[in-house]
Amino acid sequence: MGFLKFLDRIGAVCTYIRNFFLNIFFFLFLFFGIISFFCFLGVLTLISEGAGSSSSVKNPKSPVLSVLINTAVQDAPPVESVSHLILNALQNNKPKDYFYLQDFRKAIQRATDDNKIKAIVIRLGDAAAMRIDQAKIIGSELKKFQQKGKKVYIYSEAYDRNSYALASYVKDNVYAHPLGGVYLSGYQLKSMYFRDLLDHAMITVFTPKAGEYKSAIEPFNQNEMSPHVKKEYQGIADNLWNQYRKLISENRPGTKIENFVFGSDRYLSLLKKSSGDGARASKEGFLVDKLADYDTFLKDVSQAEHISLKTDTKIYYPRLESLAWDDYLKISKDSDSEKGSGKSKIAVIFGSGEITPTSEYYWDFTSDNLLPQLNRAIEDKSVKAMILYLDTPGGDVFASDQIRAKVEEFRKSGRKVVVYMSGMTASGGYMISTASDFIVAEPTAITGSIGVFAISGNISRLANFAGVHVDGVGSEGSQGISIMEPFPETYKTMAQLEIDHIYEVFLKMVADARKMKMADVRPIAEGRIYTGEQAVDIGLVDKLGNFDDAVAEASKLAKLDGKFRVVYSKPIVTDDISDFGKSLVQAVALVNKPLALKLLNEFLPAPKSMIPDDKGRIKTVSFIPFTVQ
């Protein structure tokens, strides 16, 4: 027995020693992993700090700025959370291109006053996309740049309506490919209609609404556009086209763009005369100045601006010895997030896209994303005025009203609110606008749509046809709605009454905000839509203008006398990952990326109202029987 005890003690000692060294190894591994992670962060910090120095920028002394627009132009500043950055690093994802409008404006403005910068070269890629108001904002800055005696060159294989609006601001140096040209299209407002399809599929859709012209639900219960809606939309299309024609004729005198509408008889006649050569027709019609492939374009710029044209040995493609516009912005002195001087601030808060209560993305137009930003502005007493920069078709009525109430709270604190309508500010977007002191709209903005609708559906007919039936009992008050059963008449009546009530509340908001009588609001409501140019005539908008006009109005209302800073708000990112958690994830990622991703998922809480199913997919949980918009 004594010998067995001795062996048992020897085993215990061996186990202790083994566990001791295993733990030492684990903690050493963890320690060096954490050290590596912080070294990695240090390198990133050095890179980010060095980005502002000329040593990390190609051709910092070049007199030519180069610009590539190959993505959608964005109104709001980019937002990236810590978790997104870590995930991209773990999955080796490259950051997506982000073309921020205000940064590009700032770069042009600085270049305009910089005697060292002589020219700007713009390349529009296949994926370039911009609204007409964005093209006008960029174009107006390019116009000021050229008025200083500097040159702008622009190249695209082919121009569409909005990209040509930008090109029209460029003097003498609009290039197109010899097989491309300018392909203009007028404005059209069309929808697909599904009533017959839904009937064939035996799907029943219930669409209560308030507002005769509230046409968003027509595709579900009709096969064609209502005559009164068609008449309204025709007026919108004609107004937008007339504005476009005026813009091009002012920028490119002598052009007759009505001859270049793709698919028209006039364009067909021009195409026949040029033997099908659309590029030549565009040049002869003074829409473009020169036809050339991209290499020739670069050679022309190189010779005109006396800069080198070299072949990039990494991709074997010719490149100008130019300075990228975003690099130029980095080596400039001013802050990227603020403009102006003084202690007082004008906060710019962005709302873009459909309005919803919540989303997994920080940049979406949700009450979850907007309310914290509005609260931050309310608490910051140096913020004397706010600009709501909106581009939205509307959306959820409850989220819209939450945002409107918070804007009203800011306003009741004695500070001023200006709404800037850029591409579209309709329905719920206009509801939010009623909490403002002043509304500035682009002439081409779409606004109005003062009305309410809801939509719900069921497959009871299809279920019965397939032999599926629903039956059972319930207590008093248990009757509800089900996708498998017909809509109860009481439900239909209640839904319509609630929609009518919300509509009356909406009308009252508009009447109070615009200082109008309810009897005067009703005719211009009913779900009708208007361009900014039309809306200012009927009192729904105070002034036509651009973002700078909105800033000027905010300054005037807040009596800032030109001494203020414009601060661009970003969503408040709340990544609940502790520093230790981040370090542990990075350490594990050195040897096991799949495990690191699982750990990251453990450290990150699910967004509000976003619940993963048994397969890990995210679904939205709603306790409202129908969506009101």
XYZ file of C-alpha atoms in Angstrom:
629
model
C 0.000 0.000 0.000
C 2.872 2.348 0.827
C 4.397 1.771 -2.583
C 1.038 2.462 -4.295
C 0.686 5.709 -2.340
C 4.179 6.654 -3.418
C 3.278 6.014 -7.065
C 0.063 7.990 -6.603
C 2.031 10.967 -5.263
C 4.520 10.688 -8.117
C 1.553 10.720 -10.572
C 0.064 13.754 -8.881
C 3.392 15.571 -9.095
C 3.697 14.674 -12.790
C 0.149 15.896 -13.443
C 0.893 19.145 -11.615
C 4.089 19.680 -13.594
C 2.340 18.866 -16.867
C -0.567 21.220 -16.149
C 1.883 23.888 -14.993
C 3.827 23.830 -18.255
C 0.639 23.589 -20.361
C -0.745 26.663 -18.597
C 2.591 28.461 -19.060
C 2.469 27.614 -22.762
C -1.150 28.791 -23.074
C -0.492 32.105 -21.298
C 2.665 32.666 -23.356
C 0.647 32.007 -26.509
C -2.077 34.362 -25.316
C 0.463 37.001 -24.241
C 2.303 37.015 -27.562
C -1.023 36.971 -29.401
C -2.129 40.073 -27.506
C 1.251 41.735 -28.074
C 0.951 40.927 -31.786
C -2.538 42.396 -31.861
C -1.461 45.657 -30.256
C 1.554 45.810 -32.562
C -0.911 45.345 -35.412
C -3.016 48.205 -34.039
C 0.123 50.302 -33.686
C 1.008 49.724 -37.312
C -2.517 50.685 -38.337
C -2.236 53.840 -36.248
C 1.080 54.733 -37.845
C -0.404 54.096 -41.261
C -3.436 56.265 -40.529
C -1.252 59.025 -39.089
C 1.194 58.747 -41.934
C -1.613 59.027 -44.467
C -1.558 62.740 -43.942
C 2.125 63.075 -44.781
C 3.477 63.559 -48.250
C 5.791 60.563 -47.836
C 2.803 58.175 -47.940
C 1.109 59.881 -50.881
C 1.959 59.315 -54.525
C 2.969 62.414 -56.477
C 2.246 64.905 -53.630
C 3.632 67.814 -55.696
C 1.692 67.081 -58.872
C -0.318 70.037 -60.243
C -3.097 67.703 -61.427
C -5.761 66.007 -59.307
C -7.117 62.678 -60.549
C -10.621 61.483 -59.788
C -12.174 58.063 -60.379
C -15.915 57.758 -59.812
C -16.736 54.076 -60.115
C -19.396 53.660 -57.470
C -22.485 55.438 -56.177
C -21.887 58.944 -54.831
C -22.866 59.029 -51.142
C -24.354 61.942 -49.202
C -23.398 60.768 -45.703
C -19.890 60.120 -44.334
C -18.708 56.483 -44.158
C -19.360 54.498 -40.972
C -17.387 51.446 -39.872
C -17.636 49.769 -36.503
C -14.822 47.970 -34.724
C -16.559 44.646 -35.336
C -16.789 45.324 -39.071
C -13.088 46.203 -39.195
C -12.146 43.017 -37.318
C -14.436 40.894 -39.480
C -12.977 42.331 -42.660
C -9.477 41.637 -41.361
C -10.333 38.060 -40.362
C -12.018 37.329 -43.679
C -9.404 39.169 -45.773
C -12.088 41.455 -47.185
C -10.970 44.629 -48.904
C -12.841 47.810 -47.890
C -15.396 48.884 -50.458
C -14.931 52.075 -52.420
C -16.815 54.929 -50.809
C -17.236 58.183 -52.698
C -18.289 60.771 -50.120
C -19.804 63.858 -51.723
C -18.815 66.389 -49.058
C -15.184 65.256 -49.051
C -14.995 65.598 -52.821
C -16.561 69.061 -52.661
C -13.995 70.039 -50.046
C -11.136 68.796 -52.232
C -12.349 70.852 -55.215
C -12.846 73.940 -53.050
C -9.316 73.723 -51.680
C -7.887 73.057 -55.130
C -9.709 76.136 -56.445
C -7.774 78.349 -54.020
C -4.523 76.380 -54.329
C -2.195 77.996 -56.859
C -0.249 74.745 -57.155
C -3.231 72.829 -58.579
C -3.803 73.560 -62.272
C -6.214 70.842 -63.427
C -8.647 68.105 -62.392
C -8.979 64.881 -64.410
C -12.200 62.883 -63.928
C -12.808 59.322 -65.075
C -16.371 57.978 -64.864
C -16.318 54.191 -64.526
C -18.991 51.716 -65.556
C -20.425 51.611 -62.030
C -20.548 55.392 -61.529
C -23.943 56.465 -60.227
C -25.223 59.801 -58.993
C -28.462 61.701 -58.626
C -29.038 64.853 -60.621
C -28.738 67.032 -57.494
C -25.371 65.445 -56.672
C -24.170 66.098 -60.237
C -25.196 69.750 -59.846
C -23.360 70.114 -56.519
C -20.126 68.708 -57.969
C -20.611 70.616 -61.227
C -21.043 73.976 -59.521
C -17.713 73.485 -57.701
C -16.009 72.516 -60.978
C -17.429 75.667 -62.547
C -15.802 77.840 -59.848
C -12.539 75.942 -60.339
C -12.582 76.687 -64.074
C -13.430 80.338 -63.480
C -9.973 80.652 -61.889
C -8.441 79.797 -65.267
C -7.890 76.151 -64.391
C -8.916 73.170 -66.500
C -11.141 70.155 -65.985
C -11.001 67.040 -68.152
C -13.701 64.361 -68.022
C -13.821 60.964 -69.687
C -16.464 58.262 -69.991
C -17.012 55.545 -72.553
C -20.671 56.610 -72.675
C -22.745 59.142 -70.726
C -26.248 58.659 -69.382
C -28.605 61.439 -68.285
C -27.161 62.139 -64.833
C -23.481 61.621 -65.670
C -23.877 63.935 -68.639
C -25.377 66.570 -66.329
C -22.003 66.523 -64.536
C -20.045 66.533 -67.819
C -21.997 69.539 -69.072
C -20.202 71.718 -66.490
C -16.824 70.890 -68.088
C -15.616 73.389 -70.667
C -13.963 72.193 -73.915
C -12.708 68.874 -72.518
C -15.612 66.412 -72.511
C -14.279 63.132 -73.911
C -16.213 60.032 -75.002
C -15.119 56.765 -76.570
C -15.426 56.572 -80.398
C -17.866 53.666 -79.936
C -19.760 55.381 -77.126
C -21.384 58.803 -76.983
C -24.217 60.408 -75.054
C -27.363 58.379 -74.455
C -30.010 60.536 -72.864
C -33.353 59.336 -71.604
C -36.330 61.336 -70.470
C -37.986 60.835 -67.091
C -40.525 58.088 -66.621
C -42.504 56.923 -63.628
C -43.682 53.380 -64.151
C -44.574 50.390 -61.989
C -45.333 46.721 -62.462
C -48.870 45.659 -61.525
C -49.621 42.282 -59.964
C -53.376 41.973 -59.474
C -53.854 39.203 -62.049
C -50.743 37.387 -60.814
C -51.981 37.519 -57.222
C -55.418 36.306 -58.315
C -53.885 33.402 -60.231
C -51.756 32.572 -57.192
C -54.888 32.838 -54.980
C -53.227 35.422 -52.712
C -55.476 38.042 -51.103
C -54.007 41.471 -50.337
C -55.670 44.022 -48.066
C -54.537 47.613 -48.674
C -56.351 50.270 -46.629
C -55.233 53.824 -47.361
C -55.979 57.493 -46.727
C -55.220 59.755 -49.659
C -56.710 59.274 -53.112
C -53.310 59.701 -54.819
C -51.411 57.396 -52.446
C -50.449 55.072 -55.272
C -47.816 52.802 -53.694
C -50.439 50.096 -53.105
C -51.970 50.197 -56.599
C -49.679 47.466 -57.994
C -51.270 44.995 -55.558
C -54.924 45.661 -56.359
C -54.904 46.956 -59.956
C -53.523 45.995 -63.355
C -52.741 49.535 -64.480
C -52.106 53.010 -63.149
C -55.169 55.025 -62.121
C -56.012 57.829 -64.610
C -55.673 60.562 -61.969
C -52.302 59.204 -60.805
C -51.136 58.934 -64.413
C -52.022 62.582 -64.975
C -50.153 63.609 -61.808
C -47.048 61.601 -62.755
C -47.035 63.074 -66.254
C -46.757 66.540 -64.729
C -43.832 65.380 -62.569
C -41.987 63.825 -65.534
C -42.502 66.914 -67.710
C -41.321 69.251 -64.945
C -38.134 67.245 -64.324
C -37.362 67.030 -68.055
C -37.852 70.779 -68.534
C -35.462 71.451 -65.640
C -32.909 69.116 -67.196
C -33.147 70.744 -70.617
C -32.665 74.145 -69.033
C -29.577 72.968 -67.131
C -27.868 71.529 -70.218
C -28.717 74.524 -72.413
C -27.192 76.862 -69.810
C -24.018 74.787 -69.457
C -23.624 73.880 -73.152
C -25.215 76.654 -75.231
C -26.137 75.543 -78.722
C -26.950 71.945 -77.828
C -30.396 70.571 -78.581
C -30.685 67.631 -76.224
C -34.218 66.839 -77.389
C -32.520 65.517 -80.545
C -30.510 63.021 -78.498
C -33.205 61.267 -76.496
C -32.475 57.596 -77.031
C -35.317 55.857 -78.876
C -36.928 59.056 -80.185
C -37.641 59.748 -83.866
C -35.237 62.707 -83.813
C -32.391 60.585 -82.514
C -33.176 57.869 -85.048
C -32.909 60.477 -87.816
C -29.520 61.681 -86.511
C -28.305 58.112 -86.238
C -29.253 57.400 -89.834
C -27.348 60.494 -91.007
C -24.232 59.351 -89.125
C -24.546 55.740 -90.388
C -25.227 54.485 -86.890
C -22.255 56.327 -85.333
C -23.758 57.665 -82.089
C -20.432 59.056 -80.866
C -19.982 61.120 -84.014
C -23.559 62.387 -83.733
C -22.862 63.418 -80.126
C -19.767 65.353 -81.173
C -21.465 67.030 -84.128
C -24.329 67.986 -81.804
C -21.823 69.695 -79.433
C -22.588 67.345 -76.539
C -18.971 66.138 -76.399
C -15.776 67.867 -77.491
C -13.489 64.986 -78.409
C -13.703 61.276 -79.223
C -10.819 59.099 -78.068
C -9.994 55.874 -76.270
C -8.783 56.177 -72.682
C -5.077 55.871 -73.527
C -5.344 58.742 -75.993
C -7.237 60.781 -73.419
C -4.395 60.301 -70.924
C -1.821 61.296 -73.557
C -3.790 64.470 -74.345
C -3.905 65.434 -70.662
C -0.213 64.586 -70.234
C 0.790 66.887 -73.094
C -1.590 69.707 -72.179
C -0.615 69.777 -68.480
C 3.070 68.829 -68.951
C 3.007 65.832 -66.605
C 4.476 62.386 -67.137
C 2.539 59.354 -68.311
C 4.049 56.140 -67.011
C 3.150 52.471 -67.093
C 2.221 50.998 -63.707
C 4.464 47.931 -63.449
C 2.016 46.173 -61.136
C -0.867 46.165 -63.600
C 0.917 47.286 -66.782
C -1.516 50.100 -67.361
C -0.713 53.738 -68.167
C -1.086 56.217 -65.319
C -0.704 59.965 -65.104
C 1.791 61.276 -62.571
C -1.133 62.959 -60.825
C -2.277 63.360 -57.226
C -5.391 61.417 -56.204
C -8.086 63.762 -54.922
C -8.519 61.883 -51.622
C -4.748 61.951 -51.017
C -4.807 65.681 -51.690
C -7.520 66.030 -49.050
C -5.395 64.092 -46.521
C -2.415 66.394 -46.873
C -4.615 69.471 -46.512
C -4.835 71.148 -43.120
C -8.550 71.310 -42.327
C -10.524 68.686 -40.440
C -12.450 66.168 -42.496
C -15.482 66.383 -40.205
C -15.838 70.116 -39.722
C -16.022 73.230 -41.863
C -15.754 76.832 -40.706
C -14.580 78.384 -37.467
C -15.976 79.439 -34.117
C -17.359 77.725 -31.021
C -20.939 77.497 -32.273
C -21.868 74.482 -34.380
C -24.395 73.600 -37.034
C -24.904 69.826 -36.870
C -25.777 67.986 -40.077
C -27.680 64.740 -39.539
C -28.272 62.452 -42.510
C -31.337 60.357 -43.253
C -31.129 58.292 -46.431
C -33.289 55.404 -47.620
C -36.536 53.904 -46.373
C -37.434 54.810 -42.792
C -37.629 51.753 -40.523
C -37.534 51.220 -36.736
C -34.341 49.146 -36.702
C -31.682 47.569 -38.881
C -28.452 45.639 -38.540
C -26.632 48.439 -40.384
C -25.609 51.670 -38.648
C -26.000 53.805 -41.782
C -29.652 52.922 -42.492
C -32.416 55.473 -41.893
C -33.842 54.015 -38.692
C -35.136 55.488 -35.471
C -32.531 53.355 -33.660
C -29.768 55.124 -35.602
C -31.202 58.660 -35.674
C -32.452 59.079 -32.105
C -29.000 58.765 -30.433
C -27.576 61.314 -32.876
C -30.436 63.698 -32.141
C -29.961 63.198 -28.393
C -26.265 63.998 -28.795
C -27.164 67.255 -30.574
C -29.701 68.116 -27.862
C -27.142 67.630 -25.085
C -24.375 69.531 -26.896
C -25.181 73.171 -26.104
C -22.614 74.377 -28.628
C -24.913 73.058 -31.374
C -27.017 76.108 -32.186
C -28.773 74.765 -35.274
C -29.380 71.502 -37.038
C -29.703 70.549 -40.703
C -31.578 67.371 -41.550
C -30.082 66.199 -44.853
C -32.840 63.952 -46.214
C -33.214 61.604 -49.155
C -36.050 59.212 -48.399
C -39.280 57.907 -49.958
C -40.779 57.602 -46.456
C -41.480 54.435 -44.531
C -42.709 53.286 -41.142
C -45.070 55.809 -39.570
C -44.083 55.038 -35.964
C -40.353 55.414 -36.653
C -41.035 58.626 -38.587
C -43.042 60.107 -35.722
C -40.395 59.122 -33.165
C -37.745 60.976 -35.160
C -40.064 63.959 -35.718
C -40.776 64.200 -31.963
C -37.050 64.177 -31.140
C -36.377 66.923 -33.713
C -39.184 68.905 -32.120
C -37.510 68.452 -28.724
C -34.312 69.993 -30.121
C -36.313 72.863 -31.546
C -38.165 73.495 -28.266
C -34.794 74.012 -26.587
C -34.640 77.334 -28.478
C -32.472 76.147 -31.348
C -33.217 76.085 -35.076
C -33.840 73.239 -37.529
C -33.529 73.409 -41.310
C -34.477 70.521 -43.595
C -32.535 70.038 -46.810
C -34.425 67.893 -49.351
C -31.880 66.446 -51.760
C -33.120 63.616 -53.988
C -36.461 62.808 -52.341
C -38.239 63.645 -49.099
C -41.715 62.200 -49.262
C -44.373 60.720 -46.956
C -42.662 59.893 -43.629
C -39.787 62.138 -44.692
C -42.201 65.052 -44.991
C -43.718 64.126 -41.615
C -40.271 64.559 -40.066
C -39.877 67.855 -41.937
C -42.904 69.326 -40.155
C -40.735 69.685 -37.026
C -38.410 72.145 -38.793
C -38.246 75.941 -38.918
C -37.349 76.112 -42.602
C -37.281 73.780 -45.640
C -34.793 74.101 -48.504
C -35.360 71.757 -51.458
C -33.517 70.998 -54.650
C -35.727 71.943 -57.631
C -35.591 68.281 -58.750
C -36.353 66.808 -55.324
C -39.542 64.730 -55.020
C -41.638 65.586 -51.977
C -45.192 65.539 -50.665
C -46.959 62.152 -50.657
C -48.872 63.249 -47.567
C -50.976 60.170 -46.996
C -51.044 56.832 -45.174
C -51.410 53.237 -46.250
C -51.012 49.732 -44.866
C -50.624 46.361 -46.513
C -51.333 42.815 -45.382
C -52.007 39.533 -47.138
C -53.210 35.955 -46.735
C -53.229 32.682 -48.692
C -56.538 31.319 -47.439
C -57.857 30.700 -50.979
C -54.692 28.896 -51.987
C -54.744 26.824 -48.782
C -58.351 25.781 -49.335
C -57.632 24.939 -52.965
C -54.734 22.732 -51.816
C -56.952 21.010 -49.254
C -55.668 22.820 -46.156
C -58.368 24.113 -43.791
C -58.256 25.953 -40.476
C -60.763 25.266 -37.695
C -60.943 25.484 -33.928
C -62.266 27.532 -31.014
C -61.094 30.400 -28.872
C -62.110 32.542 -25.952
C -63.690 35.951 -26.235
C -61.258 38.418 -27.753
C -59.070 35.715 -29.288
C -60.031 36.493 -32.877
C -57.014 37.751 -34.748
C -55.628 37.561 -38.235
C -53.811 34.681 -39.820
C -52.128 34.204 -43.157
C -54.208 31.036 -43.515
C -57.644 32.621 -42.941
C -59.715 35.340 -44.668
C -59.546 38.826 -43.163
C -62.349 39.382 -40.626
C -64.564 42.321 -41.576
C -64.049 43.828 -38.122
C -60.290 43.817 -38.746
C -60.749 45.592 -42.079
C -62.944 48.251 -40.483
C -60.591 48.801 -37.544
C -57.545 49.063 -39.818
C -59.217 51.662 -42.024
C -60.328 53.695 -38.988
C -56.757 53.706 -37.642
C -55.357 54.701 -41.038
C -57.870 57.558 -41.274
C -56.923 58.749 -37.781
C -53.183 58.734 -38.541
C -53.906 60.659 -41.755
C -55.792 63.357 -39.822
C -52.882 63.663 -37.385
C -50.483 63.968 -40.328
C -52.625 66.714 -41.902
C -52.669 68.613 -38.602
C -48.852 68.402 -38.418
C -48.590 69.889 -41.913
C -51.148 72.616 -41.228
C -49.416 73.689 -37.999
C -45.928 73.586 -39.501
C -46.803 75.469 -42.680
C -49.233 77.843 -40.938
C -52.074 76.793 -43.209
C -55.714 75.975 -42.655
C -56.733 72.305 -42.725
C -59.078 73.117 -45.615
C -56.078 74.379 -47.611
C -53.892 71.374 -46.740
C -56.364 68.676 -47.798
C -56.316 69.412 -51.563
C -52.517 69.385 -51.747
C -52.253 66.273 -49.567
C -54.178 63.118 -50.613
C -50.836 61.383 -51.300
C -49.933 63.742 -54.168
C -46.247 64.138 -55.028
C -44.447 67.254 -56.257
C -41.051 68.346 -57.478
C -39.282 70.895 -55.312
C -40.067 73.487 -57.971
C -43.784 72.709 -57.678
C -43.763 72.374 -53.885
C -42.420 75.874 -53.281
C -45.349 77.334 -55.237
C -47.952 75.628 -53.025
C -46.247 76.344 -49.712
C -44.852 72.919 -48.811
C -41.279 74.184 -49.221
C -39.823 77.558 -48.207
C -36.998 77.930 -50.694
C -35.329 76.251 -53.653
C -31.601 75.777 -53.209
C -28.687 73.495 -52.458
C -26.931 72.383 -49.296
C -24.978 75.642 -48.998
C -28.293 77.519 -49.019
C -29.506 75.293 -46.183
C -26.360 76.121 -44.181
C -26.876 79.838 -44.842
C -30.504 79.660 -43.647
C -29.522 77.758 -40.506
C -26.862 80.355 -39.734
C -29.320 83.187 -40.343
C -32.070 81.688 -38.167
C -29.635 80.953 -35.323
C -28.078 84.448 -35.672
C -24.546 83.068 -35.882
C -23.161 85.948 -37.989
C -20.969 83.599 -40.006
C -18.992 82.382 -36.968
C -19.731 78.678 -36.746
C -18.544 75.220 -37.657
C -20.506 72.740 -39.756
C -20.216 69.318 -38.124
C -21.268 66.202 -40.027
C -22.853 63.679 -37.679
C -22.171 59.957 -37.854
C -24.252 57.175 -36.286
C -23.202 56.258 -32.762
C -21.531 52.862 -33.073
C -21.902 50.697 -29.976
C -19.677 47.635 -30.299
C -19.978 45.866 -26.962
C -16.624 44.122 -27.300
C -14.294 44.519 -24.341
C -10.633 45.285 -24.951
C -9.792 41.826 -23.642
C -12.340 40.309 -26.002
C -10.822 42.096 -28.977
C -7.340 40.993 -27.981
C -8.445 37.389 -27.461
C -10.174 37.284 -30.846
C -7.075 38.617 -32.600
C -4.788 36.214 -30.732
C -6.904 33.195 -31.636
C -7.157 34.410 -35.233
C -3.407 33.934 -35.593
C -3.887 30.161 -35.503
C -7.598 29.526 -36.087
C -9.733 32.065 -37.994
C -13.004 30.024 -37.910
C -12.732 29.815 -34.115
C -12.004 33.558 -33.964
C -15.177 34.280 -35.922
C -17.174 32.156 -33.481
C -15.638 34.029 -30.549
C -16.405 37.366 -32.174
C -20.013 36.273 -32.554
C -20.081 35.483 -28.824
C -18.739 38.921 -27.892
C -21.197 40.777 -30.156
C -24.817 41.103 -28.985
C -27.594 40.751 -31.548
C -29.168 44.068 -32.621
C -32.468 45.013 -31.044
C -35.455 43.145 -32.473
C -33.089 40.988 -34.558
C -33.279 37.368 -33.391
C -31.281 34.483 -34.951
C -33.213 31.385 -35.954
C -32.012 27.804 -35.433
C -29.835 28.072 -38.558
C -28.190 31.302 -37.451
C -30.107 33.502 -39.904
C -31.477 36.834 -38.736
C -35.196 37.502 -38.793
C -37.109 40.580 -37.706
C -39.734 40.039 -35.043
C -42.776 42.300 -35.362
C -45.764 42.483 -33.066
C -47.789 44.710 -35.407
C -50.280 42.869 -37.669
C -49.587 45.192 -40.580
C -47.016 47.783 -41.581
C -48.263 51.369 -41.672
C -46.470 53.753 -44.036
